[in-house]
């Protein structure tokens, strides 16, 4: 599904150059539930942005669904994003002057679905996420958890192959965080690849595979079976802290 | 192609961002509104003055005689120059003279009818005087050619004379005594551009015969065919030369022969108004530029404000073109509607002023001197100004919109 081969990425900050990703090799299969971890500045968000075609890379190759993602026009990238990827952000990124239903329906607008149809589909998704009563509410009238669920509904509506979530629980309390993770789990069980970036161990522990980044390189990959051990280390880390 | 869905998206954005919409719209509407008022006032002023000139024919010229002040061909200065009937034939035949009327001055004339009497000015004339001074006849007719040929004792009296002598009675066909000689009233007239209508008009040939005028004439009122200042001055020159030769005075002697060329005066005044018009246009263009700057500023802010929204839209699959289209169509819609509103309000106000002026002034013929007339703006100018603002707003929006659409969505999303 996703194949990264020696990905490099650097940012030019004035005169100095910041080398963020220093050769990432990663394979993610369809239907996996992956979390990317790392301290701030380790390049985890950058990696996610490259995966989501929001940002381009300098070196290496990125294949998504057997298609090389490189040197694409903005238009083509936008179209691919619309077809393949659904985004969930830490700050929700809902459009403030649109109500919940309109926000959810927006990706379908760019797919050319007419208003009536896309609104009814949006209602379906809101219902699935238990938000039907809030359909006509504006983002500023909803709680963080509700906003994140609206964002998830928006990510799902275009039936993407991958959901990319950048710190989806970063702005939420623990209870709501777990609710959101439950939803992401359900989505994953429906066969959609879910990749989340997080720095919270308990959140990462709910995924099937944890990719730990350190200074722009993959430090370790902990797979499903080893997660128990990961939980153990994580607990120990908590104790020492 | 009309994409209903796209317009619905734009309309919903406008509806949800009322303040922004209002500010953009207001600067456009205000610019157009002020421009309409400025240009309307300018037009009104210039129309008003032009109309005052129109009371008499614009191409009118008056010629009168005086005493010589320069010795010429052995003749001493101080000699009176006198026109006679043959001079009328001469001036009527000078090329460039369209119609001419001679006048014999009668001094004080007493008009009486039954028990009423009063002193009024009698203007003796040829029928052509009507071409020069454009009398408005309320009843009857003006002096005609037959009156001149047959020396008929007929008179056209001013409205005030009619009121004073006849009160409510009809005057047409009645006889008034002028210096005790009965004249038949054939018409009642108004002098446009004047509030006094105390002149009476009489055939010049009759006046000469009845009141001892012999064949003497005192002045001529003529219209000329010259369209430009230069042409009219050439005709003036020709008349002066002709009379100088005939009456033997120096051509440069201004007091032997006086001339008033209305065309000259008219053209000079119109030049002043041309200058005022240009001035108004400069202010108008300044107003427009202020409007354009206002719109541009707001568009810049709008795009800045929407950077994050653009990022979100791009992340979920909006192409750069659709983002630019969204912003630009919104700005075009707002500026067009607002421009139209400004246009309607501005022209509406000027029409209202026009209406109020006409109402308060009453009958156009009675209002005399007006400075303000028909203060409206050429429709094509108004539309062009609105279009200019729309185009400027679009251009002002396009550049930042294009830049915003080309930033990486990730950068746009980070924008707070």
mmCIF file of C-alpha atoms in Angstrom, chain A residues 11 49 53-56 74-75 78-79 81-82 85 87 89 91 93-95 97-99 102-103 106-107 109-110 112-116 118 138 154 166, chain B residues 3 5-9 12-13 16-17 20 306 308-309 311-320 322-323 326 405-411 413-414 416:
data_model
loop_
_atom_site.group_PDB
_atom_site.id
_atom_site.type_symbol
_atom_site.label_atom_id
_atom_site.label_comp_id
_atom_site.label_asym_id
_atom_site.label_seq_id
_atom_site.Cartn_x
_atom_site.Cartn_y
_atom_site.Cartn_z
ATOM 1 C CA UNK A 11 13.580 22.822 5.181
ATOM 2 C CA UNK A 49 2.504 15.401 5.478
ATOM 3 C CA UNK A 53 0.823 14.586 -0.331
ATOM 4 C CA UNK A 54 0.506 17.858 1.543
ATOM 5 C CA UNK A 55 4.260 18.287 1.254
ATOM 6 C CA UNK A 56 6.842 16.980 -1.187
ATOM 7 C CA UNK A 74 -1.083 20.815 -7.622
ATOM 8 C CA UNK A 75 -4.255 19.876 -9.398
ATOM 9 C CA UNK A 78 -5.460 17.707 -4.934
ATOM 10 C CA UNK A 79 -7.399 15.146 -6.884
ATOM 11 C CA UNK A 81 -5.811 13.597 -1.915
ATOM 12 C CA UNK A 82 -9.511 13.789 -2.504
ATOM 13 C CA UNK A 85 -6.622 10.231 1.720
ATOM 14 C CA UNK A 87 -7.111 13.949 7.035
ATOM 15 C CA UNK A 89 -5.901 17.272 12.405
ATOM 16 C CA UNK A 91 -6.790 21.538 15.648
ATOM 17 C CA UNK A 93 -9.471 22.417 10.923
ATOM 18 C CA UNK A 94 -13.169 22.758 10.343
ATOM 19 C CA UNK A 95 -14.329 25.742 8.306
ATOM 20 C CA UNK A 97 -18.546 29.568 8.904
ATOM 21 C CA UNK A 98 -19.973 26.226 7.818
ATOM 22 C CA UNK A 99 -22.120 23.990 9.993
ATOM 23 C CA UNK A 102 -21.614 21.354 5.361
ATOM 24 C CA UNK A 103 -18.120 20.711 6.683
ATOM 25 C CA UNK A 106 -17.209 19.635 1.514
ATOM 26 C CA UNK A 107 -14.926 16.903 0.035
ATOM 27 C CA UNK A 109 -18.268 19.275 -3.408
ATOM 28 C CA UNK A 110 -14.794 18.935 -4.866
ATOM 29 C CA UNK A 112 -18.638 17.242 -8.093
ATOM 30 C CA UNK A 113 -21.486 15.642 -6.162
ATOM 31 C CA UNK A 114 -24.586 17.831 -6.163
ATOM 32 C CA UNK A 115 -25.695 19.628 -3.040
ATOM 33 C CA UNK A 116 -28.708 17.541 -2.127
ATOM 34 C CA UNK A 118 -23.757 15.295 -0.672
ATOM 35 C CA UNK A 138 -21.451 25.605 13.853
ATOM 36 C CA UNK A 154 -15.300 14.602 6.785
ATOM 37 C CA UNK A 166 -1.940 14.329 13.014
ATOM 38 C CA UNK B 3 -22.590 26.229 -12.190
ATOM 39 C CA UNK B 5 -23.483 24.553 -7.056
ATOM 40 C CA UNK B 6 -20.520 26.896 -7.257
ATOM 41 C CA UNK B 7 -22.743 29.949 -6.809
ATOM 42 C CA UNK B 8 -24.492 28.337 -3.879
ATOM 43 C CA UNK B 9 -21.102 27.774 -2.280
ATOM 44 C CA UNK B 12 -23.292 30.776 1.508
ATOM 45 C CA UNK B 13 -19.776 32.115 2.110
ATOM 46 C CA UNK B 16 -21.744 33.838 6.668
ATOM 47 C CA UNK B 17 -19.211 36.670 6.408
ATOM 48 C CA UNK B 20 -16.314 41.423 5.291
ATOM 49 C CA UNK B 306 -8.860 32.935 4.411
ATOM 50 C CA UNK B 308 -6.280 28.664 6.624
ATOM 51 C CA UNK B 309 -9.607 27.972 4.981
ATOM 52 C CA UNK B 311 -5.410 25.163 3.306
ATOM 53 C CA UNK B 312 -8.323 23.079 4.558
ATOM 54 C CA UNK B 313 -10.022 23.166 1.186
ATOM 55 C CA UNK B 314 -6.804 22.114 -0.536
ATOM 56 C CA UNK B 315 -6.191 19.310 1.961
ATOM 57 C CA UNK B 316 -9.574 17.816 1.180
ATOM 58 C CA UNK B 317 -9.121 18.055 -2.550
ATOM 59 C CA UNK B 318 -9.627 21.584 -3.889
ATOM 60 C CA UNK B 319 -7.491 22.401 -6.918
ATOM 61 C CA UNK B 320 -5.682 25.779 -6.990
ATOM 62 C CA UNK B 322 -11.094 26.232 -7.843
ATOM 63 C CA UNK B 323 -9.698 28.161 -4.865
ATOM 64 C CA UNK B 326 -14.037 30.889 -5.377
ATOM 65 C CA UNK B 405 -3.695 29.002 -3.820
ATOM 66 C CA UNK B 406 -0.124 28.113 -4.659
ATOM 67 C CA UNK B 407 1.145 27.836 -1.075
ATOM 68 C CA UNK B 408 1.519 24.295 0.128
ATOM 69 C CA UNK B 409 -1.595 23.301 2.022
ATOM 70 C CA UNK B 410 0.560 22.364 4.981
ATOM 71 C CA UNK B 411 1.862 25.924 5.233
ATOM 72 C CA UNK B 413 -2.918 25.017 7.555
ATOM 73 C CA UNK B 414 -0.244 26.184 9.950
ATOM 74 C CA UNK B 416 -3.190 31.055 12.506
#
